[in-house]
GROMACS .gro file of C-alpha atoms in nm:
model
  134
    1UNK     CA    1   1.251   2.889   2.330
    2UNK     CA    2   1.219   2.565   2.521
    3UNK     CA    3   1.350   2.233   2.387
    4UNK     CA    4   1.004   2.109   2.283
    5UNK     CA    5   0.917   2.421   2.083
    6UNK     CA    6   1.266   2.422   1.925
    7UNK     CA    7   1.214   2.061   1.814
    8UNK     CA    8   0.868   2.151   1.681
    9UNK     CA    9   1.013   2.442   1.482
   10UNK     CA   10   1.287   2.216   1.344
   11UNK     CA   11   1.025   1.959   1.238
   12UNK     CA   12   0.818   2.225   1.060
   13UNK     CA   13   1.130   2.350   0.883
   14UNK     CA   14   1.217   1.992   0.776
   15UNK     CA   15   0.860   1.936   0.650
   16UNK     CA   16   0.873   2.263   0.454
   17UNK     CA   17   1.203   2.146   0.302
   18UNK     CA   18   1.040   1.822   0.183
   19UNK     CA   19   0.765   2.026   0.014
   20UNK     CA   20   1.029   2.256  -0.140
   21UNK     CA   21   1.205   1.946  -0.276
   22UNK     CA   22   0.874   1.822  -0.423
   23UNK     CA   23   0.848   2.159  -0.597
   24UNK     CA   24   1.206   2.140  -0.726
   25UNK     CA   25   1.161   1.784  -0.852
   26UNK     CA   26   0.838   1.877  -1.030
   27UNK     CA   27   0.988   2.193  -1.183
   28UNK     CA   28   1.281   1.991  -1.318
   29UNK     CA   29   1.073   1.680  -1.396
   30UNK     CA   30   1.320   1.476  -1.190
   31UNK     CA   31   1.166   1.145  -1.085
   32UNK     CA   32   1.462   1.032  -0.872
   33UNK     CA   33   1.465   1.349  -0.661
   34UNK     CA   34   1.088   1.309  -0.612
   35UNK     CA   35   1.103   0.937  -0.529
   36UNK     CA   36   1.372   0.990  -0.263
   37UNK     CA   37   1.105   1.167  -0.053
   38UNK     CA   38   0.882   0.860  -0.010
   39UNK     CA   39   0.849   0.606   0.267
   40UNK     CA   40   0.902   0.255   0.118
   41UNK     CA   41   0.541   0.157   0.198
   42UNK     CA   42   0.385   0.488   0.094
   43UNK     CA   43   0.044   0.531  -0.064
   44UNK     CA   44   0.001   0.800  -0.331
   45UNK     CA   45  -0.329   0.899  -0.494
   46UNK     CA   46  -0.288   1.111  -0.806
   47UNK     CA   47  -0.505   1.412  -0.890
   48UNK     CA   48  -0.689   1.182  -1.132
   49UNK     CA   49  -0.766   0.925  -0.861
   50UNK     CA   50  -0.508   0.659  -0.951
   51UNK     CA   51  -0.399   0.484  -0.630
   52UNK     CA   52  -0.036   0.377  -0.613
   53UNK     CA   53   0.075   0.154  -0.326
   54UNK     CA   54   0.438   0.109  -0.225
   55UNK     CA   55   0.751   0.276  -0.355
   56UNK     CA   56   0.794   0.034  -0.647
   57UNK     CA   57   0.450   0.118  -0.789
   58UNK     CA   58   0.494   0.492  -0.724
   59UNK     CA   59   0.837   0.476  -0.892
   60UNK     CA   60   0.710   0.294  -1.202
   61UNK     CA   61   0.434   0.552  -1.252
   62UNK     CA   62   0.655   0.854  -1.173
   63UNK     CA   63   0.942   0.746  -1.402
   64UNK     CA   64   0.694   0.696  -1.685
   65UNK     CA   65   0.485   1.012  -1.639
   66UNK     CA   66   0.695   1.290  -1.484
   67UNK     CA   67   0.976   1.329  -1.743
   68UNK     CA   68   0.724   1.350  -2.028
   69UNK     CA   69   0.471   1.578  -1.854
   70UNK     CA   70   0.328   1.826  -2.103
   71UNK     CA   71   0.353   2.138  -1.883
   72UNK     CA   72   0.647   2.375  -1.895
   73UNK     CA   73   0.769   2.317  -1.538
   74UNK     CA   74   0.632   2.633  -1.380
   75UNK     CA   75   0.479   2.500  -1.062
   76UNK     CA   76   0.479   2.615  -0.701
   77UNK     CA   77   0.410   2.431  -0.377
   78UNK     CA   78   0.333   2.615  -0.055
   79UNK     CA   79   0.279   2.465   0.290
   80UNK     CA   80  -0.054   2.606   0.409
   81UNK     CA   81  -0.101   2.415   0.735
   82UNK     CA   82   0.077   2.150   0.943
   83UNK     CA   83  -0.115   1.940   1.195
   84UNK     CA   84   0.095   1.712   1.413
   85UNK     CA   85  -0.110   1.396   1.468
   86UNK     CA   86   0.173   1.261   1.682
   87UNK     CA   87   0.521   1.408   1.730
   88UNK     CA   88   0.644   1.190   1.441
   89UNK     CA   89   0.337   1.208   1.212
   90UNK     CA   90   0.205   1.523   1.047
   91UNK     CA   91  -0.078   1.605   0.808
   92UNK     CA   92   0.049   1.873   0.572
   93UNK     CA   93  -0.190   2.078   0.358
   94UNK     CA   94  -0.025   2.220   0.047
   95UNK     CA   95  -0.128   2.472  -0.217
   96UNK     CA   96  -0.004   2.363  -0.557
   97UNK     CA   97  -0.017   2.598  -0.857
   98UNK     CA   98   0.067   2.519  -1.219
   99UNK     CA   99   0.140   2.837  -1.410
  100UNK     CA  100   0.158   2.879  -1.784
  101UNK     CA  101   0.097   3.176  -2.014
  102UNK     CA  102  -0.269   3.269  -1.987
  103UNK     CA  103  -0.357   2.966  -1.774
  104UNK     CA  104  -0.331   2.861  -1.414
  105UNK     CA  105  -0.454   2.550  -1.238
  106UNK     CA  106  -0.447   2.468  -0.870
  107UNK     CA  107  -0.421   2.160  -0.656
  108UNK     CA  108  -0.479   2.104  -0.285
  109UNK     CA  109  -0.261   1.806  -0.189
  110UNK     CA  110  -0.266   1.652   0.157
  111UNK     CA  111   0.059   1.485   0.257
  112UNK     CA  112   0.070   1.265   0.564
  113UNK     CA  113   0.437   1.259   0.654
  114UNK     CA  114   0.626   1.050   0.906
  115UNK     CA  115   0.957   1.123   1.077
  116UNK     CA  116   1.202   0.836   1.049
  117UNK     CA  117   1.448   0.719   1.314
  118UNK     CA  118   1.723   0.921   1.144
  119UNK     CA  119   1.510   1.238   1.168
  120UNK     CA  120   1.410   1.259   0.799
  121UNK     CA  121   1.047   1.334   0.719
  122UNK     CA  122   0.906   1.118   0.437
  123UNK     CA  123   0.586   1.127   0.233
  124UNK     CA  124   0.379   0.837   0.364
  125UNK     CA  125   0.013   0.871   0.258
  126UNK     CA  126  -0.066   1.141   0.003
  127UNK     CA  127  -0.374   1.258  -0.185
  128UNK     CA  128  -0.317   1.500  -0.473
  129UNK     CA  129  -0.652   1.674  -0.527
  130UNK     CA  130  -0.719   1.909  -0.816
  131UNK     CA  131  -0.917   2.226  -0.747
  132UNK     CA  132  -1.202   2.288  -0.991
  133UNK     CA  133  -1.196   2.625  -1.166
  134UNK     CA  134  -1.483   2.851  -1.060
   0.00000   0.00000   0.00000
């Protein structure tokens, strides 16, 4: 494996780890773990279309809503596709599934992530889109 493909594989692994941490934070309704994944100037659009700009606004919303969410914490997040726009910017398509007895709902988030100078990948511009039941 050449150096470029090794770096690419390491970036994909790091991106998948961010998504795994989103899943963990959602399962445990942990706003601080979730908020640590965001770029300070991030933009987040919720599944209901609420646009949150900057970490302070995302934090206020998340700290208010996540701990009191009315689902039982059974949620999965799976990286479906990664498109590198630049070596340090990636569009990440995710399959999100909320599971509860007798009911399942799905989301199709798109996370634009950016690699920081220290190598960390952060959520930078995200759209959390619900999938309509057929």
